[in-house]
Amino acid sequence: MNQDLQKRYSYNSLMFTISYIFMGIMSGICFDTLVTFLQEASPSTAAGFSSYMGYGTFAAAIIILLIPKIGYKKVIMIGPIASIAALLAVNFMKGSMIMNISTFALLAGVTLYDAILPPFLSSYSSPENRQKVFSRAIYTNVIGMVIASFTGGKLIVMRFASRLGMSYSKANALTANTKALTEAQKSLYIAAHKDVLLMFVVISILALIPLLFLKEVPQDYVDAKKEKSKFNWKIFANKYVFLFVLYNILIRFGASLICPYFSVFLGKLGIERGTVSTLVTLQYIAMVIFMMASPWVVKKFGQVVALGGLCLASIPFMLIIANGRAFGSGIVFAVGAALFFRSGFMNAANPVMQSLPMEFVSKELRPAYNSVIFVAGALASIAAGWFTKNIMFDPKVITDGYTKAYYITAAIYTTAVIILLIVYTKKYNRSFEQHEEDKAA
């Protein structure tokens, strides 16, 4: 690679990373401020939040198919533009349909970055520095989430206090039990959320600006010398290929029952809104710390055992969260610590979750197989959203559904890990030690 090309690649990867930091902030807002806003302003949309995650993921999977035709730059710009439009619509338009469309647009916008990251950074990095480029992008994106989670709730309380004309501490105390708010107070609480969401239009604009300066040429996304390869669906006759998709579906479905609703459930436990944001922030810090330890865990125990073991290790902490009320006055410490370790253990497994399935197929089939995994995960989120909206969180069907969701997720995780360990341990646990790069399963 000549020096000019290397310079352009480094420049483009840096511009993407800067933009990805700001979209990390938007991700944090989606899973914190947006969820609690919808819980008050549009409960039906909030109850189906996982479905919108799935729809957004599915939309992102379709949108990235445009890359060979129009390039990375135009495709990735859709993300922040959609976010800007959605945030403005929430503030200046009314109606449940607006809430639904805006939620979908926001989640599609942030998910698009996750979908495009692997091919984009692979195109704009050399094999020698690829890991460094990927790590930097992911690490800084998580920092963006931390910033959003830490500031989101506190900004809401500040705006709520300002609208009420009272102190921050008094307004914060009111958010511990939103059901007790008067109609006037609830209206102002919703308006405070809108204020904060409008502030973050600026963040979406900042995410868009670096993308305008990407230096792209057609050769970055189209190889005219090679014939278009077709995806061979017969690879799913391979048990490793098929069962990992099943494993991913189970994990995604289980996670979608609890992860989008952390802020809502903690609020139902009686934890103040500002404190909830602090606890959610801590889980993002856990993601960074535990992911740094992931290579050591894989080297020590093997990748399959690490993936399954880390998942199992998170289960006791999920059950602590579910039973938070049992800790009485110590609820904040107990639930906060449990949230920290649950998030840490599950996210420490993410690098293996992304890399392991790429060993099951030959090199030319990896992008298409990864797309199948991506779409399957989206469908799992959609199914989870339907389940939570119509069954799990419907008090007419299940009482205390937010608590019971943790038990269901624990059972699903256990089932998924059993499948993983039985099927993959023997062949793939330490395959990275003698794996041949282009060998297919």
mmCIF file of C-alpha atoms in Angstrom, residues 238-248:
data_model
loop_
_atom_site.group_PDB
_atom_site.id
_atom_site.type_symbol
_atom_site.label_atom_id
_atom_site.label_comp_id
_atom_site.label_asym_id
_atom_site.label_seq_id
_atom_site.Cartn_x
_atom_site.Cartn_y
_atom_site.Cartn_z
ATOM 1 C CA ASN A 238 -23.555 -27.582 8.075
ATOM 2 C CA LYS A 239 -24.664 -27.876 11.712
ATOM 3 C CA TYR A 240 -22.108 -25.327 12.887
ATOM 4 C CA VAL A 241 -23.403 -22.702 10.464
ATOM 5 C CA PHE A 242 -27.072 -23.315 11.255
ATOM 6 C CA LEU A 243 -26.860 -23.766 15.026
ATOM 7 C CA PHE A 244 -24.857 -20.592 15.551
ATOM 8 C CA VAL A 245 -27.637 -18.622 13.886
ATOM 9 C CA LEU A 246 -30.020 -20.337 16.318
ATOM 10 C CA TYR A 247 -27.709 -19.481 19.227
ATOM 11 C CA ASN A 248 -27.603 -15.843 18.129
#
